[in-house]
Structures are given as structure tokens and as C-alpha cells.
Short mmCIF file of C-alpha atoms in Angstrom, two decimals:
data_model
loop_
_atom_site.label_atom_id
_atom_site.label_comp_id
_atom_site.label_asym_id
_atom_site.label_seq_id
_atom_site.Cartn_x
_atom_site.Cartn_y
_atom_site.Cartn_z
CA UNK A 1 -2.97 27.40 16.29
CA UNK A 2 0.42 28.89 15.47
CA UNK A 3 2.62 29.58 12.33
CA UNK A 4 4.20 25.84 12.80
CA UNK A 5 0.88 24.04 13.33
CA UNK A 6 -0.77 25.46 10.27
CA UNK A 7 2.23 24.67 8.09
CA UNK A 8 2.10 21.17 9.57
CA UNK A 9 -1.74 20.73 8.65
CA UNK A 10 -2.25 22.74 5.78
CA UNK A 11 -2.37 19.97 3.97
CA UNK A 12 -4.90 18.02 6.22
CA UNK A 13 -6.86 21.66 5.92
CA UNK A 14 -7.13 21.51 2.35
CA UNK A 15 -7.65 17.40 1.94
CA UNK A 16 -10.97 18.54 3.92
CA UNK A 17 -10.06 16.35 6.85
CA UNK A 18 -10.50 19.39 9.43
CA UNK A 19 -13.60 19.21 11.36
CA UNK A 20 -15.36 22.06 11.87
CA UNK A 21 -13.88 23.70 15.02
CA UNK A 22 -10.35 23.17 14.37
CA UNK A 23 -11.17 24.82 10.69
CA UNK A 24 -12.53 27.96 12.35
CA UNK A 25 -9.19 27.87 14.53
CA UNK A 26 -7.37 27.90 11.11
CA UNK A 27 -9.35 30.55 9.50
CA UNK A 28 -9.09 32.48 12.47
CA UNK A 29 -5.12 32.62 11.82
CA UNK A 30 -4.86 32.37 8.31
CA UNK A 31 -7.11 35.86 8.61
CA UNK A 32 -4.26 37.96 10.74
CA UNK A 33 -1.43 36.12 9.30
CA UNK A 34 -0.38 37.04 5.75
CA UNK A 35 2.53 34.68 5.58
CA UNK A 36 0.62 31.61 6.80
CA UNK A 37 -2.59 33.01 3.69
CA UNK A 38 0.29 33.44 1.10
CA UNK A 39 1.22 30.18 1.86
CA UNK A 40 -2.24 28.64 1.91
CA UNK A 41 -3.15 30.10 -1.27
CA UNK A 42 -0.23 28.90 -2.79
CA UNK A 43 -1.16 25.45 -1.70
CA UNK A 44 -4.49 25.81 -2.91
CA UNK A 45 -3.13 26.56 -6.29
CA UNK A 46 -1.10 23.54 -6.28
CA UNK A 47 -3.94 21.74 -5.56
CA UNK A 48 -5.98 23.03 -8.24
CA UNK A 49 -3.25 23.14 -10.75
CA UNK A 50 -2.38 19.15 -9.73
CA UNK A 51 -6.36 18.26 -10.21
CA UNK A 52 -6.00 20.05 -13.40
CA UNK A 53 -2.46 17.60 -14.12
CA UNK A 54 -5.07 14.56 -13.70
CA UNK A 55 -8.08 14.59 -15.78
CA UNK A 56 -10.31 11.29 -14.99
CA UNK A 57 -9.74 8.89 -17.75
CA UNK A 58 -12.50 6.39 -19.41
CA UNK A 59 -11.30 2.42 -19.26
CA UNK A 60 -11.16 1.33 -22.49
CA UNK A 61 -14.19 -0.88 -23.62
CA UNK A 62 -12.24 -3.41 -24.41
CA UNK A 63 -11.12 -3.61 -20.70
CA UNK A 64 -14.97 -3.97 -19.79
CA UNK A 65 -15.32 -6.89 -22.14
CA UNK A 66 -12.32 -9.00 -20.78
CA UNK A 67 -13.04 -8.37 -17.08
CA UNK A 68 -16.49 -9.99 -17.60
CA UNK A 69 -14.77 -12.83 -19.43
CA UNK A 70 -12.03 -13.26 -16.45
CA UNK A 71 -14.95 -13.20 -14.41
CA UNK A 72 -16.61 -15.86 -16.54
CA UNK A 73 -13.59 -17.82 -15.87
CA UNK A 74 -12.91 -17.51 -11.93
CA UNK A 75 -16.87 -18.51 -11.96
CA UNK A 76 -15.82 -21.62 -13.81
CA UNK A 77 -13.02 -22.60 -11.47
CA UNK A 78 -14.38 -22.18 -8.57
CA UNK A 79 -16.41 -24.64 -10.19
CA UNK A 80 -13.75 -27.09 -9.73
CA UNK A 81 -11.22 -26.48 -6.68
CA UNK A 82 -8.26 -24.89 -7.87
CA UNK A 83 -5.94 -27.74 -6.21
CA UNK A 84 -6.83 -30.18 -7.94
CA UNK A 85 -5.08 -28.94 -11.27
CA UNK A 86 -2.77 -27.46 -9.10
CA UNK A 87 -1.83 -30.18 -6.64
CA UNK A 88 -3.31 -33.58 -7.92
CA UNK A 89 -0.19 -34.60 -9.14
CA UNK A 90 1.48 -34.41 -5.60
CA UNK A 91 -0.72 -36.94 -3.90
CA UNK A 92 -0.12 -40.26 -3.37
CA UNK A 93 -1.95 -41.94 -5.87
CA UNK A 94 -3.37 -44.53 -3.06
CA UNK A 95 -4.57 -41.92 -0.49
CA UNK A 96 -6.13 -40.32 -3.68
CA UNK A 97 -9.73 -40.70 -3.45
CA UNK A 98 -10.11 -40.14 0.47
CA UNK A 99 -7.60 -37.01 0.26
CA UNK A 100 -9.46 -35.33 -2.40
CA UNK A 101 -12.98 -35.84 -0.69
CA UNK A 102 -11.07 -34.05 2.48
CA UNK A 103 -9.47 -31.52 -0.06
CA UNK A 104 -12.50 -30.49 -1.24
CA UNK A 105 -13.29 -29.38 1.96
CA UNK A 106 -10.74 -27.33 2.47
CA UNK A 107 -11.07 -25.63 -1.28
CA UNK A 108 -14.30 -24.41 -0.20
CA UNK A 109 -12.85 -23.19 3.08
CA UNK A 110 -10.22 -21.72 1.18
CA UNK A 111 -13.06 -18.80 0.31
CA UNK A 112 -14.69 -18.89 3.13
CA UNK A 113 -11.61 -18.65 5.99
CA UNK A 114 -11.28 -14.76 6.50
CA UNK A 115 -7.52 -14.04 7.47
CA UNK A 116 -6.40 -14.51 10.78
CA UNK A 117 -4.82 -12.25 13.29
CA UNK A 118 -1.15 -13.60 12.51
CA UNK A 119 -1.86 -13.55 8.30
CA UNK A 120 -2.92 -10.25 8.95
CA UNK A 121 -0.03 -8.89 10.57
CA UNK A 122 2.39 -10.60 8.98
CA UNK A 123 1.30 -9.07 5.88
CA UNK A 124 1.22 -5.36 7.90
CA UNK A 125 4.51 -5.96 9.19
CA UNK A 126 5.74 -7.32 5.75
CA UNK A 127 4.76 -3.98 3.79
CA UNK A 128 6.21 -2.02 6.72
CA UNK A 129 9.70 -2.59 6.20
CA UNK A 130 10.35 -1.50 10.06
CA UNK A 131 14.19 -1.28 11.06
CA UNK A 132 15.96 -4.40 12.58
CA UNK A 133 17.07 -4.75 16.10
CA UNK A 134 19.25 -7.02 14.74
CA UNK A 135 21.59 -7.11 11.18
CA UNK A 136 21.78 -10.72 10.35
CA UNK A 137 25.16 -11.78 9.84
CA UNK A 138 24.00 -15.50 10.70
CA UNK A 139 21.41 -17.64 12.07
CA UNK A 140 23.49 -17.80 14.82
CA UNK A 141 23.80 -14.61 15.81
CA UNK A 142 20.37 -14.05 15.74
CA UNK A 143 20.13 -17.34 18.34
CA UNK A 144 22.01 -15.64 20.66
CA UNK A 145 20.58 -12.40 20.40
CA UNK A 146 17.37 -13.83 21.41
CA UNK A 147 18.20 -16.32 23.71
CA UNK A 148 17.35 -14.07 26.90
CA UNK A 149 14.46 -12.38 25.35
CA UNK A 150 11.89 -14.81 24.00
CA UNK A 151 10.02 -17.28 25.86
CA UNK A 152 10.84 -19.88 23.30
CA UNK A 153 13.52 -21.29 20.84
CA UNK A 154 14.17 -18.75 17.87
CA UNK A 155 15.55 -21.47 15.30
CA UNK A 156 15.25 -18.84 11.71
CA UNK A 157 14.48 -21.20 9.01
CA UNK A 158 16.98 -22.29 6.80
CA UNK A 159 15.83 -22.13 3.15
CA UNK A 160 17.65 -23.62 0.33
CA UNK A 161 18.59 -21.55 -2.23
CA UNK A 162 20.33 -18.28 -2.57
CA UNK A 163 17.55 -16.93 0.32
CA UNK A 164 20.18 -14.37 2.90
CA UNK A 165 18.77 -13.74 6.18
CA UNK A 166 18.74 -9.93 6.60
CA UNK A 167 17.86 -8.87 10.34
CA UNK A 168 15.49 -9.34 13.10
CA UNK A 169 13.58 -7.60 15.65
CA UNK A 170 11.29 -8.34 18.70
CA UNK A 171 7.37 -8.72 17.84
CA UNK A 172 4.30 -8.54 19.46
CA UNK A 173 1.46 -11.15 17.97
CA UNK A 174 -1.45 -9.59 20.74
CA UNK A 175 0.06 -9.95 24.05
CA UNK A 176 2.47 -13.25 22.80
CA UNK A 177 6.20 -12.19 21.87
CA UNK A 178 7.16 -13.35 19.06
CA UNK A 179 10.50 -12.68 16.52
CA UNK A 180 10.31 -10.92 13.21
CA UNK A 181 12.87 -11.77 10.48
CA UNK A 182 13.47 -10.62 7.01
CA UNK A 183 15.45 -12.48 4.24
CA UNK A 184 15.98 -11.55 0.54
CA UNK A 185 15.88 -14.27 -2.14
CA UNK A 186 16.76 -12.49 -5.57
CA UNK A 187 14.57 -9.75 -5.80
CA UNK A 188 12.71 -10.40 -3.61
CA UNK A 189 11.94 -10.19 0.69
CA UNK A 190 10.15 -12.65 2.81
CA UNK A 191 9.16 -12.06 5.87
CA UNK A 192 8.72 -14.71 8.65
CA UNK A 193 7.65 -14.59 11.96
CA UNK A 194 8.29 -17.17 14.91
CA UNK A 195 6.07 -17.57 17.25
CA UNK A 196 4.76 -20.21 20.66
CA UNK A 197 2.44 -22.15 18.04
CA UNK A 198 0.95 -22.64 21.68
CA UNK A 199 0.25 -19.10 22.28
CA UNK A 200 -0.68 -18.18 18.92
CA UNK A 201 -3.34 -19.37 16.94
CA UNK A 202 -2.61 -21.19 13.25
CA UNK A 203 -5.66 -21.02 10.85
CA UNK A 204 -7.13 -21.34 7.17
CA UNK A 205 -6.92 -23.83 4.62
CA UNK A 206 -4.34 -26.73 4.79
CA UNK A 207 -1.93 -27.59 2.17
CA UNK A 208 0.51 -29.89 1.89
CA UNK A 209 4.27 -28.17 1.20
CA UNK A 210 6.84 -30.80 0.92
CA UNK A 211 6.87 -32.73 4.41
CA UNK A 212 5.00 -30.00 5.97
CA UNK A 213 1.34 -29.45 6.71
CA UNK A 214 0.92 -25.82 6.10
CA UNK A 215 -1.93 -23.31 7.16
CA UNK A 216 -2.33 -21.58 3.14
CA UNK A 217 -3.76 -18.16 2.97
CA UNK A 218 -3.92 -15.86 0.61
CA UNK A 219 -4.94 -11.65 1.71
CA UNK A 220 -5.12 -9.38 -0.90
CA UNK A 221 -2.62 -10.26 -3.32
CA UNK A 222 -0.07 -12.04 -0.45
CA UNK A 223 0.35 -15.47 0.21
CA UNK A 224 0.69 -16.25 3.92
CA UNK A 225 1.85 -19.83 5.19
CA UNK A 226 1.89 -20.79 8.55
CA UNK A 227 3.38 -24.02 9.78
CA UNK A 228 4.47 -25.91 13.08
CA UNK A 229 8.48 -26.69 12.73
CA UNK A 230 9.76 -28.75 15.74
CA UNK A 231 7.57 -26.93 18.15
CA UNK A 232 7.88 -24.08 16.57
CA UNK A 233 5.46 -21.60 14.83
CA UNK A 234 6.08 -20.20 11.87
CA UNK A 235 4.31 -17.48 9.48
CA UNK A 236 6.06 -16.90 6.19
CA UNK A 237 4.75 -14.09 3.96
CA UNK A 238 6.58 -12.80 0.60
CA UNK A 239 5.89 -10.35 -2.72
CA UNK A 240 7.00 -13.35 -4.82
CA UNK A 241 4.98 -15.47 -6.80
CA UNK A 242 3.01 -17.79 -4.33
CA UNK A 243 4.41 -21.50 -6.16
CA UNK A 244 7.72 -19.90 -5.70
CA UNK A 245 7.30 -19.32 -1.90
CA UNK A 246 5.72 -22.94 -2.01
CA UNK A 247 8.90 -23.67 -3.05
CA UNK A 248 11.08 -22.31 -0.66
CA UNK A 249 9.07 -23.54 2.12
CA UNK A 250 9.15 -27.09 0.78
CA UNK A 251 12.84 -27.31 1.03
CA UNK A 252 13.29 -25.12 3.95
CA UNK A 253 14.70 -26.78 6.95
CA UNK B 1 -23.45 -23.89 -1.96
CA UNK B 2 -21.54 -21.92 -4.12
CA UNK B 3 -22.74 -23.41 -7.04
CA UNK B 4 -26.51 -21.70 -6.03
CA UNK B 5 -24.97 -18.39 -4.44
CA UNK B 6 -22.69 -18.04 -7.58
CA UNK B 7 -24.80 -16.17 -10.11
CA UNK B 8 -26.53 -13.64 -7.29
CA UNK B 9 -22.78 -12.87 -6.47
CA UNK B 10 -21.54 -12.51 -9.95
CA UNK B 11 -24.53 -9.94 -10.13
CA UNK B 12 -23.52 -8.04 -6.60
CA UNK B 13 -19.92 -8.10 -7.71
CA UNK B 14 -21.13 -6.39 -10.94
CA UNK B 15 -22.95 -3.67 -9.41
CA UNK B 16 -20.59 -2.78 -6.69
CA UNK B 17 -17.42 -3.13 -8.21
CA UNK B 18 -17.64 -2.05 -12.04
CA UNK B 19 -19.18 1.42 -11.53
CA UNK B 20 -15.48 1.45 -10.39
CA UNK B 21 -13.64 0.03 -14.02
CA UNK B 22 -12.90 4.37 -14.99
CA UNK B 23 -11.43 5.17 -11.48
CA UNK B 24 -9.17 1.47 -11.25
CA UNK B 25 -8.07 2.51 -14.52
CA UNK B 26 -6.78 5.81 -13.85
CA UNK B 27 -5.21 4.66 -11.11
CA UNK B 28 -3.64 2.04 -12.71
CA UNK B 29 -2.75 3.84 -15.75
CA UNK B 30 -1.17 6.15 -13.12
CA UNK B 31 0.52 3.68 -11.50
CA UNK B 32 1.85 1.53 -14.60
CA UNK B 33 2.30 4.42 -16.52
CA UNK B 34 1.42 1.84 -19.21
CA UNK B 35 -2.20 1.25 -20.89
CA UNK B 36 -1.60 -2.73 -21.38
CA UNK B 37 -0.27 -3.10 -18.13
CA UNK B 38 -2.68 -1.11 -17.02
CA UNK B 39 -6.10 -2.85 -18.18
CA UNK B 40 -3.63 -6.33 -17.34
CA UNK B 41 -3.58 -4.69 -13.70
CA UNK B 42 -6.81 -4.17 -13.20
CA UNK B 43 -8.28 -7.15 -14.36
CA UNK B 44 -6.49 -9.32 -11.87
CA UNK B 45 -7.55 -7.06 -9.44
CA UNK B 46 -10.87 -7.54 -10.64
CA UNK B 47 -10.85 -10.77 -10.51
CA UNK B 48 -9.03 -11.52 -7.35
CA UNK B 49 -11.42 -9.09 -5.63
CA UNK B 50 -14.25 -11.07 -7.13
CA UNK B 51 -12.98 -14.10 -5.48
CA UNK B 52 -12.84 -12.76 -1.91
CA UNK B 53 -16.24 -10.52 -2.87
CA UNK B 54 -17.98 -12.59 -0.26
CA UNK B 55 -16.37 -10.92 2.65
CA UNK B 56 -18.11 -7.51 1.62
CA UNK B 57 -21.69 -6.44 1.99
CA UNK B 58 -23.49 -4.35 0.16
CA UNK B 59 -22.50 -0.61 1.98
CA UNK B 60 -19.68 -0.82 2.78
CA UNK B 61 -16.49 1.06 1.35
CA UNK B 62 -16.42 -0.91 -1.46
CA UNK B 63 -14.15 1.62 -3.63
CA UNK B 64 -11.66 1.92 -1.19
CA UNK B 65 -11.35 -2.01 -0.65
CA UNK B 66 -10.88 -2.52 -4.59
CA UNK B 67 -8.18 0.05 -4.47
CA UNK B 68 -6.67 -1.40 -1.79
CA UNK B 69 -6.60 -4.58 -3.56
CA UNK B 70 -5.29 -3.23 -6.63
CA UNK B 71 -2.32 -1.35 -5.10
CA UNK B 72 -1.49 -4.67 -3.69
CA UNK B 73 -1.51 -6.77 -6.84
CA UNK B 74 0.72 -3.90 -8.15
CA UNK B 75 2.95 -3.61 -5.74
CA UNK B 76 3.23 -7.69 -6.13
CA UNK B 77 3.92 -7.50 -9.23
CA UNK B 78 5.88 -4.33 -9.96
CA UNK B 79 7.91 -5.00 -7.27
CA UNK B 80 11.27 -4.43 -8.87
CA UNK B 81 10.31 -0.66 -9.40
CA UNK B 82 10.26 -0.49 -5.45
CA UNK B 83 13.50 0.32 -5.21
CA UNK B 84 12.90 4.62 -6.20
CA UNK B 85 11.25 4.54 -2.31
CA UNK B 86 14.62 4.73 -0.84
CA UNK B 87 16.15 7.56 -3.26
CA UNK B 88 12.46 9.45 -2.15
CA UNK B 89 13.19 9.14 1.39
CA UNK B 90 15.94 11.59 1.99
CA UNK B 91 14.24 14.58 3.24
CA UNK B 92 13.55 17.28 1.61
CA UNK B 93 14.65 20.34 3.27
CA UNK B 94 13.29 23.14 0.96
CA UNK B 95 9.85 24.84 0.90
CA UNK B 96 8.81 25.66 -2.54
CA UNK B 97 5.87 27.86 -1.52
CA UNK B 98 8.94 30.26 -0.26
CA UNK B 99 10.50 29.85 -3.51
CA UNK B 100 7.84 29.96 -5.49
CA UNK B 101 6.69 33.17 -3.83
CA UNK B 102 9.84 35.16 -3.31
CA UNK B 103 10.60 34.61 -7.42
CA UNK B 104 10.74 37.28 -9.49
CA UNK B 105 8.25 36.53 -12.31
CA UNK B 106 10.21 37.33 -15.90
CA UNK B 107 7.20 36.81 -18.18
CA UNK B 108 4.68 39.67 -16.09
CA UNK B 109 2.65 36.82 -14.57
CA UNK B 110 2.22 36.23 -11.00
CA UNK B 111 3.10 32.98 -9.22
CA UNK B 112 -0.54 31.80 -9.40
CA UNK B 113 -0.54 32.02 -13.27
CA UNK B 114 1.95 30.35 -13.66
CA UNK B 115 1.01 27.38 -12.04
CA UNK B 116 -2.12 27.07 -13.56
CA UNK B 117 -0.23 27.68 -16.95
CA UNK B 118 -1.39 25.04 -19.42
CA UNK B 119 2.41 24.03 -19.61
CA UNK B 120 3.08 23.68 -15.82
CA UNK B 121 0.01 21.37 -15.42
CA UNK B 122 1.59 19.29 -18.62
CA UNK B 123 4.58 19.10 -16.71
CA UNK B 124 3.00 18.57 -13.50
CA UNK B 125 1.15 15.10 -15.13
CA UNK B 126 5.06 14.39 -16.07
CA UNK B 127 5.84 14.91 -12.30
CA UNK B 128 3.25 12.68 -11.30
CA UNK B 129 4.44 10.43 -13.28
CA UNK B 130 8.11 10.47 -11.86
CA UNK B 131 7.32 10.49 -8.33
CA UNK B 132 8.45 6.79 -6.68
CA UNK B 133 5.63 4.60 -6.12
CA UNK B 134 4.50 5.07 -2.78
CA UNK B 135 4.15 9.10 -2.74
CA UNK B 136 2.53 8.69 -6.26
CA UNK B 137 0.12 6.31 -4.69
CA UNK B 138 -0.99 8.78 -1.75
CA UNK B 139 -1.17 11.73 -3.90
CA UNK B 140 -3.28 10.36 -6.33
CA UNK B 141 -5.59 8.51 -3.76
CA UNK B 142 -5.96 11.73 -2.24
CA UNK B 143 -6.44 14.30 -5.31
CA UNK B 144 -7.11 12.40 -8.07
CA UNK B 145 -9.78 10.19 -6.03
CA UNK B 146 -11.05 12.39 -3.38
CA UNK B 147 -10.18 9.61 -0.73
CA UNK B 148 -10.33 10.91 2.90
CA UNK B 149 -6.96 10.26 4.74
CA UNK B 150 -8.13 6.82 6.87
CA UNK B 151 -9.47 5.39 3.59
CA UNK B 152 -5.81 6.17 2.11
CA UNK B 153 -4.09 4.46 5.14
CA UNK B 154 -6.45 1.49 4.61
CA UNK B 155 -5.63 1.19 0.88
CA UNK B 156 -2.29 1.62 1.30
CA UNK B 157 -2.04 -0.34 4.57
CA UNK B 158 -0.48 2.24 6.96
CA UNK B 159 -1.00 4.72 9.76
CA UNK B 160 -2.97 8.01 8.97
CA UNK B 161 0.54 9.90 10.14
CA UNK B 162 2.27 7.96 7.32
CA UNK B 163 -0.11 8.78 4.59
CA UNK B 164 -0.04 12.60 5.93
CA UNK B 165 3.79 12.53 5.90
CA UNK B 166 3.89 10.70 2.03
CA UNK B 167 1.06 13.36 1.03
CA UNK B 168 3.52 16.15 2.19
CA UNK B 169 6.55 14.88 0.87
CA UNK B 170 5.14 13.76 -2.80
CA UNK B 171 3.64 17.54 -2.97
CA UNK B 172 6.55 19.15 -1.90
CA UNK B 173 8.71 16.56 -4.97
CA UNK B 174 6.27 17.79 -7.17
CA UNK B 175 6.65 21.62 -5.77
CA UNK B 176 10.50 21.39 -6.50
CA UNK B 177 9.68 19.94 -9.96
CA UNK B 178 7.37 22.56 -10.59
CA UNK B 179 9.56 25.24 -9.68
CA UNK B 180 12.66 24.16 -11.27
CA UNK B 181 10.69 23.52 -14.56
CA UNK B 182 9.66 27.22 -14.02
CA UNK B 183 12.80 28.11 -13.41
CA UNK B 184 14.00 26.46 -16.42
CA UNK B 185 11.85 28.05 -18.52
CA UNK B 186 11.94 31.35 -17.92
CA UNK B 187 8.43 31.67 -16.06
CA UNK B 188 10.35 32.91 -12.89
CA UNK B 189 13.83 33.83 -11.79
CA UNK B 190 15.01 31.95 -9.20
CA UNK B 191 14.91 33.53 -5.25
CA UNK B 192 18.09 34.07 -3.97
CA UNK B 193 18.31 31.61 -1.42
CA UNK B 194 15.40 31.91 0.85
CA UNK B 195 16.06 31.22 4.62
CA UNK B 196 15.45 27.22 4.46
CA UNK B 197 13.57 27.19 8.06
CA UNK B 198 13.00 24.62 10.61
CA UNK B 199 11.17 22.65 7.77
CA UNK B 200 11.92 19.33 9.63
CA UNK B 201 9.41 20.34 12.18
CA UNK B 202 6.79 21.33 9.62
CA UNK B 203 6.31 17.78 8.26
CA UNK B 204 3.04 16.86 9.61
CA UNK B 205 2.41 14.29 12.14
CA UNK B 206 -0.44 12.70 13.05
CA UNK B 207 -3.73 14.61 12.58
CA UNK B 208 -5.05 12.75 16.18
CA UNK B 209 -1.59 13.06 18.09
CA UNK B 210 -2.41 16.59 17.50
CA UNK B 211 -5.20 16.77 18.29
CA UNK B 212 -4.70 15.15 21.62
CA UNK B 213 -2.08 17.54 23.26
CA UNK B 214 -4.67 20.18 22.23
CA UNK B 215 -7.22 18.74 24.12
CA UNK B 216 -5.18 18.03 26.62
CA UNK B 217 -3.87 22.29 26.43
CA UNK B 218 -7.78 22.43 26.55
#
């Protein structure tokens, strides 16, 4: 281990995350090098001095009280599928009774559906904010740029609103190619990703969005919605407010 | 089903995840710099975790999955803030050790003191404070919660060599703060410029990349 290497992983050194050999290669140098042990014992310092800086604090017992209560609640509405204060109003007052027996269903396999391969990654590729192959200056652009690269029709969805398409890059979804596109809407981005719905598999819950049946789920805080679009697949994941991404998806074309 | 499961998994939620409530709350105090928004922050975490508790069993990493899912709700819904990450980004050229440790001290104290002056560490809570959002996040994972470095990169939902690189880049914002503030103060005089090394190549990269090509040297 040189000079460079232990400045690179001093930090790794400290955080404990050396095992045991390549700590006794450390030691070894920090032992004839005084630059390298200045340096570490500065760091060391800094650590201790930072712990110091952040004292563990005590939630408030307040906070204790009105976590049980929220709990209290989500107990209570799982109760009662969320949809059906949500959605009720949507259906077609006819198709009521059969839809909600089928709805039910999928309420309960709305906790039960553990996120699929494409949720997942659209939500890893959505928090990754990975640079663009392409700067969107329009949907068409981004046609042609894919034309001789994908193994299927890359038609970015249009959706109403101020929503800007903002660039594009090749994807990977497993071994299936697939085309990764950001837009902004206000302040905030939505990702989408267009797939072969052939290739790649659709799953969870289904909701109806406007006109479209939509695959619904939601990972840790982001919704995910995955829909079939003229033979096309598409996952759409955003930081806004899930309704509002309902929204946008509705009158997306 | 979940009408008969739901009271044994209130009671398994209760025992995993609030022995928990102190550590969310410092990190969300942290994070929201805000005690309202703070307890608000953690009880929808709470609560969203709660709904998707099913997917955990009892031994696993609980801790790090509720952090995980409270960094997300906050990043969901402090999103606006996001926008510090890019100012963060431009590298940092400096090494503060070097600075630190070529300063003349004015007050008789050597560099050591004077970080673990009662001030600097005030000031250093400050700096916390200030960093943007996702270098706050990794430092206090890492030293305010002990988390190892994979249990980071699952919470924050990135590689290990990004959470190294945001662990050396938030200490090294905090460094400059530190020293500046010392600086300022009258603690130390500043170096004279110090030779500002190849510090590009010193930013870590990947703990296993590493270790590859030195198995590979043998």
C-alpha cells in the first residue's frame, strides 16, 4: 500500500470497513510513514470531533404517542381497501358491484405484490440521475436517434401539461434493451422507460388511469406505473405526489 | 387473512421497528433541520414501513431498511431542497488535513485541540447542518449511525464507490468549514498555500475495485 492508496482509503480504514489483512497492510505504512500518520491522526480527530458535533437525540414522547395512533389508523384502512375512497367514484356505476368484488382482489395484492424487476430499476435509475445520450430537443429527435438502435418503436409519451422532455439514453432491463427518458413537469422529474412489453415482464396491482389499464406500484415512497401503449411498454416513475402522476398518465398520449 | 394476521403484525412491527423512534429522529431532525417536520417525517415513514412490514422477517437488517425508507419519503417530499447537490458537486481540490496541519496555531494550541474545541464541534453541528442533502445523508449514516458502507449504499440506493466518494467529499466540505471557521477566529493562521497535490486521484474508489487489482498484483 502506497502514499496514494492510503489517502484514498483512509476513510474506509477508519469507517472500520478494512478487513483484517489489508488493516495490517495499512498499519504497516502508516508506522514508517509520518506524513501518511499525521494525516491519519488528523482524520481520526475529525472523526472524533464530528461524533462529538452529533450527540444522539431522544424522540419526543409525543412522537411515540402519534406513531401508535397513525398506526392505529393504517390498521383501520387496510381494513377497508384504500381504492375504494380513493377510486369509487371513477367506476361506472353499472360495472360497480362485479368491479369492486375484482378490486378487492387486487387491494389485497396491492400488499402482497413485492416490486418487480422493472419497478425496481426504474426507481434505481430514477434516483441516479445518469447523463443522457441524448438532450431532448423533441420527441422527434429522440425517434430518430433511436431508430437504428432499439429493437422496437421508441414513441416518448406525450403528456399534457407543461411536462418538457429532457434527454434519453440506451437501457438495459436484464438482457432486453430498452430506452430511458427523463422529463421535468414543474419541479419536478419523471422518469419513464420504454420497453418490448413482450420481452419484459409488467406486474402488481391493476388500476385503472384514464383509458389505460395500468400495473400500480408503490416501492418505498415511489409510485411506479407500468402500462402497454400501442404495443408499447411503458414504466413511469416520479418524486411527485402519486394522484398527480395519476394525472399525467391519464391524459398522456 | 389480514384481518387475523393484523394484530401479530402490529406487535412484530412494534418490536422491530420502534426500538428505532431515537435513531429515525436524529436522522430526521438532521435531515429536516426542523423538529415538526421532523416527528411529521418520521411518522410517515413509520407508517409506510408498517404497511410493507410484511416483506421483512424477523433478523433481518431491519434498521437499515427503515432508514432507507425514511430517506426516501424525505427525499419525496423535500424535493425542492435537491437542488444544493449540484452546487456540492464541483470538486473540491484542497486537502484540509495539509492546511490544517501546516497552520500556525495563534492561541498555543495544537491542531488537535482545536478541533476538539467545544466551539469547533458547535460549529461543526452548524456544518452538518449546511452540507447539501446527499453528503449530509452519508455522513451521518456513517458517523452518527455506525452504518457499515453496503448498508449506506442500500439506504441510500447506490453503489458502495458512490457512498465512499459522498463520505469523502462531505468530510472534506466540512474540513474546509472547519478550517476557515478556525481561520476566522483566530485559532490558526492560515498556511501559505500548501502544494494542492494530485488530490483528484486521492478520491476513493471502490473499496472492491481495489481490492481486485491487488489480488490480481497478488
Amino acid at each position: 500500500m502506497n502514499c496514494q492508496d492510503v489517502q484514498k482509503f483512509i476513510h474506509a480504514y477508519l469507517d472500520g470497513e478494512f478487513d483484517e489483512r489489508e488493516w495490517a497492510t495499512l498499519a504497516a505504512h502508516l508506522e514508517q510513514c509520518s506524513s501518511c500518520r499525521r494525516m491519519a491522526e488528523f482524520e481520526e480527530r475529525f472523526r472524533t470531533a464530528l461524533k462529538r458535533s452529533l450527540p444522539p437525540v431522544a424522540a419526543p414522547e409525543t412522537l411515540r404517542a402519534s406513531v401508535g395512533r397513525a398506526l392505529d389508523e393504517a390498521e383501520a384502512e387496510e381494513m377497508t381497501p384504500d381504492w375504494t375512497r380513493r377510486w369509487a367514484w371513477r367506476l361506472i356505476p353499472a360495472a360497480a358491484a362485479a368491479t369492486l368484488i375484482v378490486a378487492a382482489f387486487f387491494a389485497k395484492q396491492r400488499e402482497l405484490t413485492p416490486p418487480n424487476m422493472l419497478a425496481a430499476q426504474s426507481i434505481e435509475w430514477h434516483r441516479l440521475r445518469l447523463p443522457m445520450d441524448v438532450k431532448a430537443t423533441s420527441t422527434e429527435a429522440v425517434q430518430r436517434f433511436f431508430s437504428d438502435k432499439v429493437p422496437f418503436a421508441v414513441r416518448p409519451p406525450a403528456f399534457a401539461r407543461q411536462a418538457r422532455l429532457d434527454g434519453a439514453r440506451l437501457a438495459n432491463l436484464r438482457e432486453h434493451q430498452a430506452v430511458y427518458l427523463t422529463y421535468r413537469v414543474g419541479d419536478s422529474r419523471v422518469s419513464v422507460f420504454i420497453f418490448d412489453p413482450q420481452a419484459v415482464p409488467t406486474a402488481g396491482p391493476v388500476r385503472r388511469v384514464g383509458r389505460r389499464q395500468v400495473y400500480w406500484q408503490d416501492v418505498q415512497g415511489y409510485p411506479v406505473a407500468m402500462y402497454t401503449s400501442g404495443g408499447t411498454g411503458y414504466a413511469v416513475t416520479s418524486d411527485m405526489d402519486p394522484e398527480r402522476l395519476v394525472q399525467l398518465i391519464a391524459h398522456s398520449h | 387473512m389480514l384481518r387475523l394476521g393484523s394484530k401479530k403484525r402490529r406487535q412484530a412491527f412494534e418490536k422491530e421497528a420502534l426500538p428505532h423512534l431515537d435513531a429515525l429522529y436524529g436522522m430526521a431532525l438532521r435531515l429536516t433541520k426542523d423538529e415538526q417536520r421532523a416527528a411529521d417525517l418520521v411518522q410517515d415513514s413509520l407508517v409506510k414501513a408498517y404497511r410493507f412490514f410484511h416483506r421483512y422477517e424477523e433478523g433481518t437488517n431491519v434498521k437499515a431498511w427503515l432508514f432507507k425508507v425514511l430517506v426516501n419519503t424525505f427525499y419525496n417530499t423535500c424535493r425542492k431542497q435537491r437542488k444544493d447537490v449540484r452546487v456540492a458537486a464541483e470538486a473540491d481540490t484542497e486537502i484540509y488535513h495539509e492546511r490544517f496541519l501546516s497552520a500556525a496555531t495563534i492561541s498555543g494550541q495544537r491542531s488537535e485541540e482545536v478541533l476538539l474545541d467545544a466551539l469547533v464541534v458547535e460549529k461543526l453541528r452548524e456544518a452538518v447542518e449546511e452540507l447539501p442533502e446527499e453528503f449530509r445523508a452519508a455522513v451521518l449514516l456513517c458517523d452518527l449511525h455506525d452504518f457499515s458502507y453496503k448498508e449506506i449504499a442500500e439506504i441510500l440506493g447506490c453503489p458502495v464507490g458512490t457512498v465512499m466518494s459522498r463520505l469523502y467529499r462531505g468530510r472534506r466540505l466540512l474540513q474546509r468549514r472547519l478550517h476557515d471557521y478556525a481561520v476566522e477566529q483566530g485559532y490558526i493562521r492560515a498556511a501559505a498555500s500548501t502544494d494542492t497535490q494530485a488530490t483528484a486521484s486521492s478520491e476513493p474508489t471502490d473499496l472492491e475495485a481495489y481490492r481486485q487489482t491487488k489480488g490480481k498484483r497478488g
